[in-house]
Coordinates of C-alpha atoms and ligand atoms in Angstrom, one line a residue:
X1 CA -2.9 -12.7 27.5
X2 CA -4.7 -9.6 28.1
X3 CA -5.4 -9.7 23.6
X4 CA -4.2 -8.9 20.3
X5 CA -3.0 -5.6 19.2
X6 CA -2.0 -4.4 15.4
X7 CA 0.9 -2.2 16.0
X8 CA 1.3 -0.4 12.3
X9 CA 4.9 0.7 11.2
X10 CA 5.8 -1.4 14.3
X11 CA 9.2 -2.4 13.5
X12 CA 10.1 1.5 13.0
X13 CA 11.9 3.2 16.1
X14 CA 8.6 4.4 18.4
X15 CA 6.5 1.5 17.2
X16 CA 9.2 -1.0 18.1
X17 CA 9.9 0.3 21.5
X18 CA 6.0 -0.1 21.9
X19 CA 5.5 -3.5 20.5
X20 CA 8.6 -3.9 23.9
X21 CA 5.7 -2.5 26.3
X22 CA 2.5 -4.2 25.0
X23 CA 4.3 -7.4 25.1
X24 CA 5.6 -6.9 29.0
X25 CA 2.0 -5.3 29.6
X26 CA 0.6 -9.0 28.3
X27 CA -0.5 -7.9 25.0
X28 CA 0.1 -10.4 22.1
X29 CA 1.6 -7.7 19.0
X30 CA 1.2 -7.9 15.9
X31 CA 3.2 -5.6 13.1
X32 CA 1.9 -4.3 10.3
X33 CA 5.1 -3.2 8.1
X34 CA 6.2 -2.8 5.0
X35 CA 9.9 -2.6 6.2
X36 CA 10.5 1.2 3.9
X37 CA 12.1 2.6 6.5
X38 CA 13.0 -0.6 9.2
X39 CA 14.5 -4.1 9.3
X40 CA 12.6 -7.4 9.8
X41 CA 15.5 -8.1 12.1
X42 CA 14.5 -6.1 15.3
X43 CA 11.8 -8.3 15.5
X44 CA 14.7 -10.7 17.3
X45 CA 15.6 -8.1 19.0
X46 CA 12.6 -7.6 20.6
X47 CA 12.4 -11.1 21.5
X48 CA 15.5 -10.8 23.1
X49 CA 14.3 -8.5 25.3
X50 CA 11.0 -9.5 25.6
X51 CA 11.3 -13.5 25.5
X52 CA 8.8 -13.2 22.6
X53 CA 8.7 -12.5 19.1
X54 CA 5.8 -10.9 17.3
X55 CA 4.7 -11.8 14.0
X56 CA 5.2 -10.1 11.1
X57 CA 2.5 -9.0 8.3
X58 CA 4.5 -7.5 5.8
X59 CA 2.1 -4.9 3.9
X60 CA 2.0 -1.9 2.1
X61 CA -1.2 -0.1 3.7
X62 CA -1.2 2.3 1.3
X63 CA -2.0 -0.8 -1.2
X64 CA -6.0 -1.1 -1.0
X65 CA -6.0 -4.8 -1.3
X66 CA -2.8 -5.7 1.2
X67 CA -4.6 -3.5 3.8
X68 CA -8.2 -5.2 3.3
X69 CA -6.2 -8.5 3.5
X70 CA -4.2 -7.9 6.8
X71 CA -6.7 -6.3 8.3
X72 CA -9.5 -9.6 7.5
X73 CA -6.9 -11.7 9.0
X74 CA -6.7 -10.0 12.2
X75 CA -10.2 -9.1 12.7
X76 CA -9.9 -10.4 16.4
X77 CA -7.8 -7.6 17.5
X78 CA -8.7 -4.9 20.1
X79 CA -7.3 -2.0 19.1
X80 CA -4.9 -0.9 16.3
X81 CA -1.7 1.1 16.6
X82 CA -1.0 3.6 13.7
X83 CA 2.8 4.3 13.7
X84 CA 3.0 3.8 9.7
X85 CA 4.2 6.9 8.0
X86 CA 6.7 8.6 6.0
X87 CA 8.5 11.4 8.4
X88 CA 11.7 13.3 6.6
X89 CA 10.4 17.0 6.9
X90 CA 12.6 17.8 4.5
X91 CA 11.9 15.4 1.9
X92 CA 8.2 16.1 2.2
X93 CA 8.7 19.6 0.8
X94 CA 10.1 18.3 -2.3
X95 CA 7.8 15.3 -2.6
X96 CA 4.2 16.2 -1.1
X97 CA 2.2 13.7 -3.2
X98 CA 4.6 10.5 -1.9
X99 CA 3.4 11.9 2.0
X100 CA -0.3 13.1 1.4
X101 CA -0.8 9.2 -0.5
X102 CA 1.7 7.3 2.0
X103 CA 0.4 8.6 4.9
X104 CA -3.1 9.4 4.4
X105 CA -4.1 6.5 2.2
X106 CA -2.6 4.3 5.0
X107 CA -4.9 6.0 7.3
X108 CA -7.7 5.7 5.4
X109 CA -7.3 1.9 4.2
X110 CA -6.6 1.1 8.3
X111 CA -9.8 2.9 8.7
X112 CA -11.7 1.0 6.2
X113 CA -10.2 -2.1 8.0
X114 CA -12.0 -1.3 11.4
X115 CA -15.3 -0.8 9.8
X116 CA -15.3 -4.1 7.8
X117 CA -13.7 -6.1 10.7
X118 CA -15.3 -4.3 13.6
X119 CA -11.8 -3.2 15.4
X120 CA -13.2 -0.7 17.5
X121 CA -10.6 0.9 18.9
X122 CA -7.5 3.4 17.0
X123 CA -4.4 5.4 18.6
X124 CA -2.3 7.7 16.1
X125 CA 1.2 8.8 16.1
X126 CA 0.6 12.8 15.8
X127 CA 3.1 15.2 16.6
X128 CA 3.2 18.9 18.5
X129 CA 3.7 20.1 14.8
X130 CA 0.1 20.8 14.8
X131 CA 0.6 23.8 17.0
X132 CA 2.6 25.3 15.0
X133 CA 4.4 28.8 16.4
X134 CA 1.9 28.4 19.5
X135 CA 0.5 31.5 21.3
X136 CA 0.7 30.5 24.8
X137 CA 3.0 28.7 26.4
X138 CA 3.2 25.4 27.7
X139 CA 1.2 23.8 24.8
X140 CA -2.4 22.7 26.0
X141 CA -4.4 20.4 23.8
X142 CA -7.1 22.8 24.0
X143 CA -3.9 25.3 21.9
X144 CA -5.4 26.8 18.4
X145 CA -3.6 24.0 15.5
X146 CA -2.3 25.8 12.6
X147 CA -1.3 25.0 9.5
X148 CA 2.0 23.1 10.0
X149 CA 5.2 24.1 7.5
X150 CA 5.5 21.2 5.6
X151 CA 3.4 18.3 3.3
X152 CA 4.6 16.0 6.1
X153 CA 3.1 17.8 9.7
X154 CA 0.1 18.2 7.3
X155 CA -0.6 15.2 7.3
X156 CA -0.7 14.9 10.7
X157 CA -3.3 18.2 10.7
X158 CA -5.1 16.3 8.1
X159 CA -5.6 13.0 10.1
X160 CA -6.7 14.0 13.2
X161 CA -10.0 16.1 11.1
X162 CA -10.1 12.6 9.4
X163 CA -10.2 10.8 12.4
X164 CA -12.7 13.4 14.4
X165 CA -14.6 12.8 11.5
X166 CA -15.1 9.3 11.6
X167 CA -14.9 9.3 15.2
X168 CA -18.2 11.1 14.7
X169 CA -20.1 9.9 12.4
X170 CA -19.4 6.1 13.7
X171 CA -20.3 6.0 17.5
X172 CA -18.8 2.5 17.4
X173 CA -15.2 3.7 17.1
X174 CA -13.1 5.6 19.1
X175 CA -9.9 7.0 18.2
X176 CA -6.9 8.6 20.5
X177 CA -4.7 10.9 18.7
X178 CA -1.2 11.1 20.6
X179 CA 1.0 14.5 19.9
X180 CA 4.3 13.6 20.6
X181 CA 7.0 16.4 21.4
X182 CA 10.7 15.4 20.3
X183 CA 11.2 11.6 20.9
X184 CA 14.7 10.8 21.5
X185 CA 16.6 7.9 23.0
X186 CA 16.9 4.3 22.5
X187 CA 15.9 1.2 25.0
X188 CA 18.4 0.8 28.1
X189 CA 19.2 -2.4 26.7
X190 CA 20.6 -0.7 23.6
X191 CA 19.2 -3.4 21.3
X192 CA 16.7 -0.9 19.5
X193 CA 16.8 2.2 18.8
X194 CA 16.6 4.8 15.7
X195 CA 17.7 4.2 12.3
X196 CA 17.6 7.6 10.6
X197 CA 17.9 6.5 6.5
X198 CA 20.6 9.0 5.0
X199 CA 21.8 12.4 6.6
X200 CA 19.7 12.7 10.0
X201 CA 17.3 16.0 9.9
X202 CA 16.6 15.7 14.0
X203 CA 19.3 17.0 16.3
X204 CA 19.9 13.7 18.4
X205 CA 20.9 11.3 15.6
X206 CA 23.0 14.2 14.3
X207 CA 24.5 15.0 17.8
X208 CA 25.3 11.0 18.2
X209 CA 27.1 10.7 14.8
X210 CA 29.0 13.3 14.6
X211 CA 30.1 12.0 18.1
X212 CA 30.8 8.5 16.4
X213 CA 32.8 10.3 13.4
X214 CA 30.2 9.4 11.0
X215 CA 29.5 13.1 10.0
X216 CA 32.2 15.9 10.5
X217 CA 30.1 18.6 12.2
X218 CA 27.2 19.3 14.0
X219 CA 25.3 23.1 12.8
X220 CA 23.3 24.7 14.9
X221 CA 20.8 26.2 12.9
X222 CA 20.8 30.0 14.8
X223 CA 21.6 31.6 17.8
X224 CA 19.4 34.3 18.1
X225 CA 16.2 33.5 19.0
X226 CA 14.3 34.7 22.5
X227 CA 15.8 32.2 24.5
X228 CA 18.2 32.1 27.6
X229 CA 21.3 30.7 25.2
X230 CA 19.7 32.4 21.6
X231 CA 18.8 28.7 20.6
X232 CA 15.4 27.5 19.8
X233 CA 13.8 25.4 22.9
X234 CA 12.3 22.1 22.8
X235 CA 10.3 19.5 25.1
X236 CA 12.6 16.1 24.3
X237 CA 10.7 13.3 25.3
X238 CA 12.2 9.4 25.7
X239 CA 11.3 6.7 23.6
X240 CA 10.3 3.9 26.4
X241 CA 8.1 7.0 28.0
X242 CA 6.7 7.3 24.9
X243 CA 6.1 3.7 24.6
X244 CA 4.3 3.4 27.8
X245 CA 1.8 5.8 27.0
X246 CA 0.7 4.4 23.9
X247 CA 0.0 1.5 26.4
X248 CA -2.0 3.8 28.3
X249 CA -3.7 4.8 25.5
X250 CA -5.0 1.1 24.8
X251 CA -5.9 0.9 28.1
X252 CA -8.1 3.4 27.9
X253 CA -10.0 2.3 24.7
X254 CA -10.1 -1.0 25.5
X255 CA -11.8 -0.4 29.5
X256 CA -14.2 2.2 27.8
X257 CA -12.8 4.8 30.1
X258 CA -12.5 7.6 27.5
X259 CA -14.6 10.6 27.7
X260 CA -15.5 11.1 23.9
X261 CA -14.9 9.0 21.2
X262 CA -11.9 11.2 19.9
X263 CA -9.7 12.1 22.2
X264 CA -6.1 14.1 21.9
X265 CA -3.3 14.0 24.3
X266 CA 0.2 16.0 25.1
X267 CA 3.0 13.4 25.1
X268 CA 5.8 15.6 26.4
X269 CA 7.4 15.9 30.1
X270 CA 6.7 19.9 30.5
X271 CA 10.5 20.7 30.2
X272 CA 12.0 22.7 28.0
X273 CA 15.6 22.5 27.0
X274 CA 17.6 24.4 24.6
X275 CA 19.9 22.9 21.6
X276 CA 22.9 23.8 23.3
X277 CA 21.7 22.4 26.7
X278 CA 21.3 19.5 24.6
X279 CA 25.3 19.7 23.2
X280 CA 26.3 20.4 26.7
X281 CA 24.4 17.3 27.9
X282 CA 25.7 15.3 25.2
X283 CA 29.0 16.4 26.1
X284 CA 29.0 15.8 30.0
X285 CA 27.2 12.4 29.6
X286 CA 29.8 11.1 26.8
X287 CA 33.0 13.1 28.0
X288 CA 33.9 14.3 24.8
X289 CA 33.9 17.6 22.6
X290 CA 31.4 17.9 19.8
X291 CA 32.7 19.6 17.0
X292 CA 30.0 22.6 16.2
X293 CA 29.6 25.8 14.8
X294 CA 26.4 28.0 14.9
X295 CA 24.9 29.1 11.3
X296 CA 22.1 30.3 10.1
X297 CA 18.0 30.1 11.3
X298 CA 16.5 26.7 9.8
X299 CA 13.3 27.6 7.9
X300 CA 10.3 27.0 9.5
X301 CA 11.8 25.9 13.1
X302 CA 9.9 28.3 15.9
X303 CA 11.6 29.2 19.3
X304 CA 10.2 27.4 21.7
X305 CA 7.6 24.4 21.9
X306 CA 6.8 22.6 25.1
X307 CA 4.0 20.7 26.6
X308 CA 1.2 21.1 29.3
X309 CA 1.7 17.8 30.8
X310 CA -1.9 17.6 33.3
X311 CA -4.4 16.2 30.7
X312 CA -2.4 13.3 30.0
X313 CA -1.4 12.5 33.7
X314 CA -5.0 13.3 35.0
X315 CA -6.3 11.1 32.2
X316 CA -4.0 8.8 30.8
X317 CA -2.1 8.0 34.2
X318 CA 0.9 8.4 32.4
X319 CA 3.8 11.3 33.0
X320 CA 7.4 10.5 32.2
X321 CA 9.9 8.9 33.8
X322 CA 12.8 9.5 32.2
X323 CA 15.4 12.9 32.4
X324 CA 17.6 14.3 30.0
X325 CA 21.0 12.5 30.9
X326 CA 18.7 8.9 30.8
X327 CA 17.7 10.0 26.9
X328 CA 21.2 11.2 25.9
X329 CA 23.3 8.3 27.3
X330 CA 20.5 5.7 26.4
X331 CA 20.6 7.7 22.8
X332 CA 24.7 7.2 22.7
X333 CA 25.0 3.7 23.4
X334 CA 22.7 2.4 21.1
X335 CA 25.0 4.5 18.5
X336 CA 27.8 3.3 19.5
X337 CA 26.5 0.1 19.4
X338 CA 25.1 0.5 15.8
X339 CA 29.4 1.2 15.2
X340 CA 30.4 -1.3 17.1
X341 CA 30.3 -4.1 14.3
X342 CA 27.2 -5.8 15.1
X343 CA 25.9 -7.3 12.4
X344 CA 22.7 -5.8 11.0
X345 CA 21.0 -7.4 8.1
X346 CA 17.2 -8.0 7.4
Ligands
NAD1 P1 9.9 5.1 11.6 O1 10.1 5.5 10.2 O2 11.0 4.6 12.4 O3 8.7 4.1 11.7 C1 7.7 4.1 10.7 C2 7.4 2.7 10.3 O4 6.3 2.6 9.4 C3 8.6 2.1 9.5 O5 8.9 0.8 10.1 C4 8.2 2.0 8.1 O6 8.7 0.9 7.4 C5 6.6 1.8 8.3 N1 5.8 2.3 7.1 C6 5.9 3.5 6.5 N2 5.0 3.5 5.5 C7 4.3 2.3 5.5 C8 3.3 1.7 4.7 N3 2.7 2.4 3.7 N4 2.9 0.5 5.0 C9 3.4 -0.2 6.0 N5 4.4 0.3 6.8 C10 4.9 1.5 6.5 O7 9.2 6.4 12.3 P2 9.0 6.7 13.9 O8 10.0 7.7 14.3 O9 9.0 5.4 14.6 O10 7.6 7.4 13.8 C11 6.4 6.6 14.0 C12 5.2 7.5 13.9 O11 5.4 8.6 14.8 C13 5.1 8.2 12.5 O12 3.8 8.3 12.2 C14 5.7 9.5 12.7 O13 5.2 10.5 11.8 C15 5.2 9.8 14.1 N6 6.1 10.9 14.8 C16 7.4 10.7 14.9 C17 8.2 11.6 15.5 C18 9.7 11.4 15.6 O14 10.4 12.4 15.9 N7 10.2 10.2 15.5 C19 7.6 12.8 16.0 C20 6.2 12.9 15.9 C21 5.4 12.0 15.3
UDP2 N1 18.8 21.5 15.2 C1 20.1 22.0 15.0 N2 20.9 21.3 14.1 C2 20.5 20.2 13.5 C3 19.2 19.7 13.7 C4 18.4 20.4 14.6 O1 20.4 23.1 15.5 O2 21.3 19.6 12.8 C5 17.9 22.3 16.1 C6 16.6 22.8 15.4 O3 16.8 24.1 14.9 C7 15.6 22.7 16.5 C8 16.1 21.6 17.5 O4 17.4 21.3 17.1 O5 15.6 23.9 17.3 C9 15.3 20.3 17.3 O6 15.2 20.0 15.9 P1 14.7 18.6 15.4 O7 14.8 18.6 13.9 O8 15.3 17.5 16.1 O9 13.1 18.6 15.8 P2 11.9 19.6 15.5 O10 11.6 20.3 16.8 O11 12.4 20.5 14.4 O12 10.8 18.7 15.1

């Protein structure tokens, strides 16, 4: 056992998929959740993949006391994962205060747990977001951040100055900030996957159930941007590639092989596709028709965001594996497993 590991919001969709790669990497995991937006119950499924199952702390971290708590009972860990967040774009508009206190307070009380247990080492869930409408194209981590449209990518802005902050004025710690692209996807054993609550906002989940009947039809929200097809272009990234960098990532920390103690890194593969290279995808990989119709621009969706990919590979050793047919298919049978009558219960 190469060591514990506190994988925050790790029962959630990315942070599940990575409590799958710590655990075949020889990490013991260890969630943090408070099960808002997850079930206890893919914690079995993660055994079933894995042959282990990782124990649970069920905590609020945006509760003071329940993060001091969890945290002093795992003072022997290595490094901590942050995946715990609200993320509906949408609903963050209408209810800033519920994403600036849920998502920064659960920063700041994980934080406060490294400095009174000495966990030295942090990785955060950030998000390409940050960029904004970038200037220059593909996105380099050395890109200008911008004020992002909504309370929610704010509070991905607003973490990473927390973290380079602490990062700075405690030598101690060190902190890795991942910007993720568009995760999509599920793992090929199609045991785990996404659980979008209500109506899905991202295009994938939407894509899959109107594919599975569960919503009628599938908008494209305008066709008349700068791009080869008039639809806005995007750098999907899979979930298990995702996964595999946040192992990276601890890797990293753990070895002391990081070059400052706050560090930011591009997870994205480099490609760009558009939405209705995504439909056709879909459609090819799935042999059936969606049923779409092209409306109106989205507010605050830009034309075209997609990664430089070298920092990441020269540093991290990590570039993805997977293509776009292995993220759709994987993507449509865990849906149509979700349908399939399984039972799913907490
Ligand atoms: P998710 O909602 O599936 O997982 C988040 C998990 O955190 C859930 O299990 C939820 O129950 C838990 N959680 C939320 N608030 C908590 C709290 N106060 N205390 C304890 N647990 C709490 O989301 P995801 O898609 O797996 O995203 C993981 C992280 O990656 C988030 O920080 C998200 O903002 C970030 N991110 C996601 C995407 C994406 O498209 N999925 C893109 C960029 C960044
Ligand atoms: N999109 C769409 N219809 C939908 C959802 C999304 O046309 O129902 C488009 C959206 O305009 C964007 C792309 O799909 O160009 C990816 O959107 P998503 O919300 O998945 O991710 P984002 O890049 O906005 O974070």
């Amino acid at each position: 056992m190469k060591g514990k590991i506190i994988v925050t919001g790790g029962c959630g969709y990315i942070g599940s998929h990575t409590v799958v790669s710590l655990i075949e990497n020889g990490y013991e995991a260890v969630v943090f959740d408070n099960l808002s937006n997850s079930k206890e119950f893919i914690l079995d499924r993660i055994k079933e993949i894995t042959g282990k199952k990782p124990r649970l702390e069920k905590v609020d971290l945006a509760d003071e006391q329940q993060a001091k708590a969890a945290y002093k009972k795992h003072r022997d860990a290595m490094a901590i994962i942050n995946f715990a967040a609200y993320k509906a774009v949408g609903e963050s508009v209408k209810e800033p205060l519920l994403y600036y206190k849920n998502n920064l307070s659960s920063l700041l009380n994980t934080l406060q747990g490294q400095v009174d247990n000495g966990i030295e080492n942090i990785i955060f869930s950030s998000s390409a977001t940050v960029y904004g409408e970038p200037d220059v194209l593909p996105i380099s981590e050395n890109n200008e951040t911008k004020r992002p449209f909504s309370p929610y990518g704010n509070t991905k802005k607003m973490a990473e100055e927390i973290l380079e902050d602490f990062s700075y004025a405690n030598s101690n710690f060190s902190a890795i900030s991942l910007r993720y692209f568009n995760p999509i996807g599920a793992h090929q054993s199609g045991l785990i996957g996404e659980f979008p609550s209500g109506t899905p906002n991202n295009l994938l989940p939407y894509v899959t159930q109107c594919a599975a009947g569960v919503l009628k039809e599938l908008q494209v929200f305008g066709n008349d941007y700068p791009s080869k097809d008039g639809t806005p272009i995007r750098d999907y990234i899979h979930v298990v590639d995702l996964a595999v960098a946040h192992v990276k990532a601890v890797e990293r920390l753990v070895t002391n092989k990081n070059k400052s103690n706050f560090e930011v890194f591009n997870l994205g593969t480099g490609n760009g596709y558009t939405v209705l290279d995504i439909i056709n995808t879909f459609e090819s990989v799935a042999n059936l028709k969606l049923n779409y119709k092209i409306v109106g621009r989205r507010e605050g969706d830009v034309t075209a965001l997609y990664a430089a990919t070298n920092l990441a590979k020269d540093e991290l050793d990590w570039q993805s594996k997977f293509d776009l047919e292995d993220m759709i298919s994987s993507a449509w049978k865990w849906e149509q497993n979700l349908r399939s009558g399984t039972k799913f219960s907490n």
